[in-house]
Tab-separated table of C-alpha atoms in Angstrom:
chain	number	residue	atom	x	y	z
A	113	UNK	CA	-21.939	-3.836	19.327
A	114	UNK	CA	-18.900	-2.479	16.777
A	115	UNK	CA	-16.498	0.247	17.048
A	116	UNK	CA	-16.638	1.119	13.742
A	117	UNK	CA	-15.377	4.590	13.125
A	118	UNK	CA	-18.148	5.878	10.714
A	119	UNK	CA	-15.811	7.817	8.304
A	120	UNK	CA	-14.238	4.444	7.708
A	121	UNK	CA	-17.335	2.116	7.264
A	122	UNK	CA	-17.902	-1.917	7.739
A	123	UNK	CA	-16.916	-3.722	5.254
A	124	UNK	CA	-14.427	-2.859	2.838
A	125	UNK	CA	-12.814	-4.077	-0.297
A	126	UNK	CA	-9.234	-4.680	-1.100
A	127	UNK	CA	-10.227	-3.721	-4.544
A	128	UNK	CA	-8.087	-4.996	-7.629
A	129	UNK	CA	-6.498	-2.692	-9.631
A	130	UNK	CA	-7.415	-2.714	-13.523
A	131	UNK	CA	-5.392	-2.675	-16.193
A	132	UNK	CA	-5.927	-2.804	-19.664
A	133	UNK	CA	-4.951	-5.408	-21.496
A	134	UNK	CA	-1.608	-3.573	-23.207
A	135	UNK	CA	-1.420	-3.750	-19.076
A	136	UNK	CA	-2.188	-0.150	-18.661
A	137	UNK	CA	-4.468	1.726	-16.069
A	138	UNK	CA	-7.965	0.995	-16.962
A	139	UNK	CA	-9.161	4.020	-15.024
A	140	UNK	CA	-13.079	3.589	-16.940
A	141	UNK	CA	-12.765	-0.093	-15.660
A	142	UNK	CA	-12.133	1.128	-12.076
A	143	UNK	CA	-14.775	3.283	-12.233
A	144	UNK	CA	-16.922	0.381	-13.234
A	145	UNK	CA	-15.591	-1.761	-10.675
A	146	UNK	CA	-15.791	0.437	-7.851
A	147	UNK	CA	-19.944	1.518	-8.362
A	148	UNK	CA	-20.671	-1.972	-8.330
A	149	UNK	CA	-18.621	-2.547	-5.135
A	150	UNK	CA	-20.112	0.456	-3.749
A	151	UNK	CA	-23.912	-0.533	-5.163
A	152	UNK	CA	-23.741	-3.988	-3.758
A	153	UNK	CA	-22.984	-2.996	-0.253
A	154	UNK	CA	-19.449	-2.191	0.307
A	155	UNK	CA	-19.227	1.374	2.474
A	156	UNK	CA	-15.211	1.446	1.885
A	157	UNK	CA	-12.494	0.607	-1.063
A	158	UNK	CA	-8.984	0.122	-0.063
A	159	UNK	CA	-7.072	1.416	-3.275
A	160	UNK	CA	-3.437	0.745	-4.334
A	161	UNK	CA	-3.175	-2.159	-1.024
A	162	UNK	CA	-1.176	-5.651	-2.483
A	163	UNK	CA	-4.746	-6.606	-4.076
A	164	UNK	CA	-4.137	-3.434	-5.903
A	165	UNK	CA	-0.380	-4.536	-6.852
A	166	UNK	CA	1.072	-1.332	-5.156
A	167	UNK	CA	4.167	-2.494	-5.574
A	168	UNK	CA	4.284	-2.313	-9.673
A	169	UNK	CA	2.029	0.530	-10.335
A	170	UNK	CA	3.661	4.565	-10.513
A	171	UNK	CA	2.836	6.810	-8.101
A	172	UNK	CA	1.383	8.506	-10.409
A	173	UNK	CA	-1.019	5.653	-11.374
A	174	UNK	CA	-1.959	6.073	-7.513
A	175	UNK	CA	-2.877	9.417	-7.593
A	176	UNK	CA	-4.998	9.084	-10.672
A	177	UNK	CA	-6.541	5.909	-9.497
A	178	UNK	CA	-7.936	7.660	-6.234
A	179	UNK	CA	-9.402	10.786	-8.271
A	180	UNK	CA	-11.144	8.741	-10.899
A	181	UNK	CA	-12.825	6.323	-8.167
A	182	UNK	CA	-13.798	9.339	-6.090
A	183	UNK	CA	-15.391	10.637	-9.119
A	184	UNK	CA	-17.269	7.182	-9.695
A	185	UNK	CA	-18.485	6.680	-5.925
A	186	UNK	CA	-18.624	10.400	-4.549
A	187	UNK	CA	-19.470	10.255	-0.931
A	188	UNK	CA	-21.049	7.066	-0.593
A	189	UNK	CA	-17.995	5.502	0.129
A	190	UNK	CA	-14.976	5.670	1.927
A	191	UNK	CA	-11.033	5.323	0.091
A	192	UNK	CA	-8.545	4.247	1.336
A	193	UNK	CA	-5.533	4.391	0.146
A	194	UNK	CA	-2.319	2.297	0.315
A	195	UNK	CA	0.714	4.096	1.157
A	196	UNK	CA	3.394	2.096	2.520
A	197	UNK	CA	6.745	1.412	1.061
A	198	UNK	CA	10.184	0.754	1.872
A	199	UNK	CA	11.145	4.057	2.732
A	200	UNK	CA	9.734	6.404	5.316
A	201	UNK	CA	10.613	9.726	2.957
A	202	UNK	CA	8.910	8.091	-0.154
A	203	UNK	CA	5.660	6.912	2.120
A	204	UNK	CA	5.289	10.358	3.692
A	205	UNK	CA	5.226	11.827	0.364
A	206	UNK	CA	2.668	9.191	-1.303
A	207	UNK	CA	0.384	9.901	1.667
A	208	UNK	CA	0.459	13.488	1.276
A	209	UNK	CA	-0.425	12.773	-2.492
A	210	UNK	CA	-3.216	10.618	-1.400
A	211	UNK	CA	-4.597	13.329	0.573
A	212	UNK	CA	-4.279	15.796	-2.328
A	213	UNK	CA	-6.076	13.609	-4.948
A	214	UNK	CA	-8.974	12.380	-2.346
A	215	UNK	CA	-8.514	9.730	-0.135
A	216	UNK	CA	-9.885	9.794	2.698
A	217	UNK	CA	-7.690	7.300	5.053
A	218	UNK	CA	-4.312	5.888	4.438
A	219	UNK	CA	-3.488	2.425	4.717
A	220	UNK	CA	0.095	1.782	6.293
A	221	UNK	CA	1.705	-1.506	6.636
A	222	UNK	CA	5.062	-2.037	8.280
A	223	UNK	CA	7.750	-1.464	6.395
A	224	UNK	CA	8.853	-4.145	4.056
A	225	UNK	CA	11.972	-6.315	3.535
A	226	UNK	CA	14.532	-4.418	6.260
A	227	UNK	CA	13.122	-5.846	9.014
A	228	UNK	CA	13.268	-2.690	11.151
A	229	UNK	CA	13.274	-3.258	15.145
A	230	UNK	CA	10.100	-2.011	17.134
A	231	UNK	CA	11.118	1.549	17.795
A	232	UNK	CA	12.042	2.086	14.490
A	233	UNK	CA	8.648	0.651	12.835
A	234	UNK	CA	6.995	3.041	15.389
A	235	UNK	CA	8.897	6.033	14.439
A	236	UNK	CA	8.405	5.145	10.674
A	237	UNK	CA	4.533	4.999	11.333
A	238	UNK	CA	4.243	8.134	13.440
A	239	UNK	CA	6.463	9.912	10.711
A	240	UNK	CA	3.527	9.201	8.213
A	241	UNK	CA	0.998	9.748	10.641
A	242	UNK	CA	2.202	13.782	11.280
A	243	UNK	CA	3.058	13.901	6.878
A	244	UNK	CA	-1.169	14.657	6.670
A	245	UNK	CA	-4.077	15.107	8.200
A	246	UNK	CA	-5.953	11.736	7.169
A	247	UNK	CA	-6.626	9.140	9.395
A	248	UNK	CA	-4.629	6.012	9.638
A	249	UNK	CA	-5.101	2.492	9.117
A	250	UNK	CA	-2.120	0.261	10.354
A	251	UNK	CA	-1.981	-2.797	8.400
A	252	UNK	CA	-0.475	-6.228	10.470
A	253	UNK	CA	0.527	-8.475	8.336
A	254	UNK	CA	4.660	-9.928	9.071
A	255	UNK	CA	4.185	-12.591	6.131
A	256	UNK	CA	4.643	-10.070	3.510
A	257	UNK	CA	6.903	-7.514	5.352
A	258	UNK	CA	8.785	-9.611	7.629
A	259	UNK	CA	8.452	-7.670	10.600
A	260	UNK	CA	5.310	-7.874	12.958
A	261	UNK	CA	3.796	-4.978	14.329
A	262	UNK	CA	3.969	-6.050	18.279
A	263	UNK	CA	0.507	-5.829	20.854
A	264	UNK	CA	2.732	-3.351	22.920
A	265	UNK	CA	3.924	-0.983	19.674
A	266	UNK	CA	0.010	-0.653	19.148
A	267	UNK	CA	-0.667	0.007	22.123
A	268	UNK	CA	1.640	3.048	22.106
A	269	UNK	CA	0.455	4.070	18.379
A	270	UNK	CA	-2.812	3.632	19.406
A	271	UNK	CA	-2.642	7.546	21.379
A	272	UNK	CA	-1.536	8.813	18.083
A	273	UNK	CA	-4.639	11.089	17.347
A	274	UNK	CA	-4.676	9.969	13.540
A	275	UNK	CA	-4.227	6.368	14.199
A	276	UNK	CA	-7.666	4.579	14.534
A	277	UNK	CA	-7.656	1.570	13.002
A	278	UNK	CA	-5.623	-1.556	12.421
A	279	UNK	CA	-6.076	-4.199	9.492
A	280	UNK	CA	-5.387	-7.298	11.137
A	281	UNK	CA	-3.592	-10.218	9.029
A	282	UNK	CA	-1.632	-10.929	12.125
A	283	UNK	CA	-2.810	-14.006	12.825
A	284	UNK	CA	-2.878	-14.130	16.320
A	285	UNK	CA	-6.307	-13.611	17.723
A	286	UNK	CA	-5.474	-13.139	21.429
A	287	UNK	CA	-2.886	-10.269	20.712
A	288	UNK	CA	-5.958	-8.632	18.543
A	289	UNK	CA	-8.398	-9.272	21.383
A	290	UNK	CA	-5.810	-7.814	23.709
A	291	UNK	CA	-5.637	-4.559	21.798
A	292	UNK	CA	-8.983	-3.769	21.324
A	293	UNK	CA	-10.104	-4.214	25.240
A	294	UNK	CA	-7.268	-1.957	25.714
A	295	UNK	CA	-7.511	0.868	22.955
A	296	UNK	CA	-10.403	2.444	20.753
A	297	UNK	CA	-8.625	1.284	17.534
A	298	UNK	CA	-11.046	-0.081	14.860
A	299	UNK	CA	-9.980	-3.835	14.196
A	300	UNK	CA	-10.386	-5.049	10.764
A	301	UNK	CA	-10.167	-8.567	9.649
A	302	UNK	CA	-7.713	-8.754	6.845
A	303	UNK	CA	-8.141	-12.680	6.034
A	304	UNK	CA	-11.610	-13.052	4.761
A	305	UNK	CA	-11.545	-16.565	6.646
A	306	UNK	CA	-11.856	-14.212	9.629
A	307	UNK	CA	-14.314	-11.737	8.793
A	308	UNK	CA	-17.184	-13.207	10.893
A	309	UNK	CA	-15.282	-13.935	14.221
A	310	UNK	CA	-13.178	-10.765	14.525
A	311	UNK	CA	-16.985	-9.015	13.937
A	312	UNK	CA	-18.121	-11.121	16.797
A	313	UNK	CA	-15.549	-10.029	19.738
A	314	UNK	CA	-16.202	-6.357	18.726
A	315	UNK	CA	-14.145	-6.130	15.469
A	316	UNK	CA	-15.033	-3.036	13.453
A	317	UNK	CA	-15.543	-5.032	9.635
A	318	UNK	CA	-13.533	-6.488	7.518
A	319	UNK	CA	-11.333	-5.320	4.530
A	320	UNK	CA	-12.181	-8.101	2.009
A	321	UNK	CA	-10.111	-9.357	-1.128
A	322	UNK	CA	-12.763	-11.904	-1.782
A	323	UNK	CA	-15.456	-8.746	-2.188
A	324	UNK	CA	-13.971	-8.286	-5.414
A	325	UNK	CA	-16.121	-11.109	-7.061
A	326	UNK	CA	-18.806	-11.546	-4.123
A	327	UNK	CA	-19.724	-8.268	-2.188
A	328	UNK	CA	-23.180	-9.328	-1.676
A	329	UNK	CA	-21.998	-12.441	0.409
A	330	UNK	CA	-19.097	-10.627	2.277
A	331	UNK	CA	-22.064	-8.355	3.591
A	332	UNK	CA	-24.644	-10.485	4.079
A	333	UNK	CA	-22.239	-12.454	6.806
A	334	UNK	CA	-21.989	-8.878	8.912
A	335	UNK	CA	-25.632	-7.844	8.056
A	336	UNK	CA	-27.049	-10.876	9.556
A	337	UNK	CA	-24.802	-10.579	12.557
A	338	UNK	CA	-26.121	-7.022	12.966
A	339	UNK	CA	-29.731	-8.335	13.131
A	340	UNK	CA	-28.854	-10.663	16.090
A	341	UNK	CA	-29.056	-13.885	13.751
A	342	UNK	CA	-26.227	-15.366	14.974
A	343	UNK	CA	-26.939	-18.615	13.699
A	344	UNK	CA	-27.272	-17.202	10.053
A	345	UNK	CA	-24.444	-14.898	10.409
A	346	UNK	CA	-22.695	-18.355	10.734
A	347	UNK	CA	-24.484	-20.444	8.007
A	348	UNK	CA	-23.586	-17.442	5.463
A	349	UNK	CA	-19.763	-17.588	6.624
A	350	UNK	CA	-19.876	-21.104	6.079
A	351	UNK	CA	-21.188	-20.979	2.562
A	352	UNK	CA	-18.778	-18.469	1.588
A	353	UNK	CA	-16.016	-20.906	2.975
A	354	UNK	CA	-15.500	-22.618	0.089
A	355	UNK	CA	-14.740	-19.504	-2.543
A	356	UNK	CA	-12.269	-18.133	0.312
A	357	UNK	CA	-10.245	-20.838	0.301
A	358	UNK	CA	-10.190	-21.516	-3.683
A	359	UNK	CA	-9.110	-17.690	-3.483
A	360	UNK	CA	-7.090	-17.318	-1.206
A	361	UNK	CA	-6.055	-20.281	0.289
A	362	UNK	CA	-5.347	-22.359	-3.155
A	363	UNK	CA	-1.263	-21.313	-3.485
A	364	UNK	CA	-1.895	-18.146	-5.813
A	365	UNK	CA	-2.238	-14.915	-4.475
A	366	UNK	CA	-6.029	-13.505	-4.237
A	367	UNK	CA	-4.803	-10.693	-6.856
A	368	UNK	CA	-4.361	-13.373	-9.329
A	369	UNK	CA	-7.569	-15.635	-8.016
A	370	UNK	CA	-9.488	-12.340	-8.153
A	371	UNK	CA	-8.789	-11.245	-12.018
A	372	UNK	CA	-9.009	-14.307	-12.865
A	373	UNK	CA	-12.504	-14.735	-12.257
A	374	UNK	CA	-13.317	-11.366	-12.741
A	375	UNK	CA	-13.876	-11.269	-16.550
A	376	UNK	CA	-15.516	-14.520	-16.015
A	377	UNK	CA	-18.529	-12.647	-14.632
A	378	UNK	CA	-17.969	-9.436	-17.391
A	379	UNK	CA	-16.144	-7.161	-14.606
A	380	UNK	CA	-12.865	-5.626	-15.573
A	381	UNK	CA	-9.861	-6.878	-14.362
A	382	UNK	CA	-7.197	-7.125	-17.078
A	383	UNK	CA	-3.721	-8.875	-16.715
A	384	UNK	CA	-1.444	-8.878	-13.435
A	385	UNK	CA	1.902	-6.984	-13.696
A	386	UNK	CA	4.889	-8.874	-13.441
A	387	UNK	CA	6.463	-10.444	-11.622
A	388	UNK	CA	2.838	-12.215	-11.040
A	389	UNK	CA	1.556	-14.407	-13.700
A	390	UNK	CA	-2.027	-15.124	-14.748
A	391	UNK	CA	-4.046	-17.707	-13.605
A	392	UNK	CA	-4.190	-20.558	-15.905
A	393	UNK	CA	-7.580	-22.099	-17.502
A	394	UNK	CA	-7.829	-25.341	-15.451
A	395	UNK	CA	-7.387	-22.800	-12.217
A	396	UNK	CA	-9.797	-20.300	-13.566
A	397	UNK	CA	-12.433	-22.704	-14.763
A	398	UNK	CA	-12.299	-24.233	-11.128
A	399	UNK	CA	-12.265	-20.900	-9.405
A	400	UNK	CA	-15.795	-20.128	-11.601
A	401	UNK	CA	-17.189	-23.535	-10.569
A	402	UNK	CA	-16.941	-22.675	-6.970
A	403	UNK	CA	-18.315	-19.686	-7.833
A	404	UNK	CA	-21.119	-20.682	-8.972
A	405	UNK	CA	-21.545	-22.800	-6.633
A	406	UNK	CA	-21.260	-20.164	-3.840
A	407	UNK	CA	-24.405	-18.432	-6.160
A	408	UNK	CA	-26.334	-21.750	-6.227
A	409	UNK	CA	-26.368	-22.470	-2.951
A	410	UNK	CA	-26.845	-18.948	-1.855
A	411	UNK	CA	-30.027	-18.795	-3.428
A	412	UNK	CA	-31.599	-21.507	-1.563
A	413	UNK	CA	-33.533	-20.894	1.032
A	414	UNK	CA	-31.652	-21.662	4.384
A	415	UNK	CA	-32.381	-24.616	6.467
A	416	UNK	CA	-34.300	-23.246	9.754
């Protein structure tokens, strides 16, 4: 049995942000992108997260990017959007923009690059928190900001009354497990390599980069888990193996994996902003060929 908060859904994507390829907002690509997300099973879109490459687009490009995907998916999806930054000031005003043009959750991660002690990332969090009235997603993940967010600080968040969920790339499954017995805060898994056994001790879903090129197969790993095939839930994770590590695993970000095969398959990506750099062929054409074989294989019927 899941937690899942229903205003927040099961399994999200970490979508990409498009561009153009002058490398300016494709908002008519996003659009695209996002209804087939939405029509091939994903319930949520995390907008403007590091998939999204918050960090080089406007925050103006933000606000426009959550009014032009709430036009494309209405109500049968959930946004949420990436706030976090630096600088509590600048966060608590980018979440009360997010609010304004539609989101429906924020998505917080600690803040980056200062290294703030524990009292301070918990002041910085609950700062945001009271800034709107949208739910919050706190998003674990010390590799990128340098600072963890500790069992015992979400423990304390976790009475916040707008602070339900946490996106897990923490990395340390026994501090997750801890939290959830002791708090109703949604876990996501944040690494896709997760997805399945975070789901299995009572995780909430999953907020998936690799769901930008393979929704159907992100799902179909928590679908069959919901039916009580346990056994298939695992077969499906272990076909999808394979295309999470040549994403995400392979020494490129999964921004860069991800829009690299997206044209591949006719989906809009356009470039990456700088200071990322593109994919090269010999990475790309091996990033399809796994792909394919993901597809392949998935369409065989499974060994009983």
């Amino acid at each position: 049995m899941t937690t899942t908060p229903p205003f927040l859904g099961r399994t999200l994507c970490a979508m990409i942000t498009p561009f153009s390829a002058s490398g300016a907002l494709d908002l008519d690509g996003a659009q695209r992108l996002a209804a087939r997300l939405v029509g091939q099973g994903c319930d949520g879109l995390v907008l403007s997260g590091t998939t999204g490459e918050s960090p080089t687009t406007t925050d103006a490009e933000k606000r426009s990017l959550i009014a032009a995907v709430r036009e494309a998916v209405g109500t049968r999806a959930t946004l949420v959007a990436g706030v976090g930054t630096p600088d509590t000031a600048h966060t608590a005003a980018l979440a009360r923009e997010a609010e304004q043009a539609g989101a429906d959750a924020l998505l917080l991660a600690a803040p980056y690059y200062s290294r703030p002690p524990q009292d301070a990332v918990e002041a910085y969090f609950r700062e945001t928190a009271d800034a709107t009235g949208l739910p919050v997603v706190l998003y674990d993940i010390p590799a990128r900001t340098g600072v963890r967010v500790e069992p015992d600080t979400l423990l304390r968040l976790a009475e916040h009354p707008r602070i339900v969920a946490v996106k897990d790339c923490g990395n340390d499954f026994l501090a997750a497990q801890k939290v959830m017995a002791r708090t109703d805060l949604a876990y996501y898994a944040g690494c896709d390599e997760h997805n399945l056994a975070l789901y299995a001790v009572g995780g909430a879903g999953c907020v998936s980069t690799v769901a930008n090129v393979a929704p159907t197969a992100v799902c179909s790993v928590l679908d069959a888990f919901d039916r009580g095939d346990t056994a298939g839930a695992v077969r499906l994770q272990h076909r999808l193996t394979p295309l999470i590590e040549a994403m995400m695993a392979g020494g490129l970000p999964g921004t860069v994996t991800a829009k690299a095969l997206l044209p591949t398959l006719g989906l809009p990506a356009g470039p990456v902003r700088p200071p990322l750099r593109p994919a090269d062929p010999r990475t790309t054409a091996a990033l399809r060929e796994t792909y394919d074989l993901l597809t392949d294989v998935s369409s065989t019927p499974a060994r009983r």
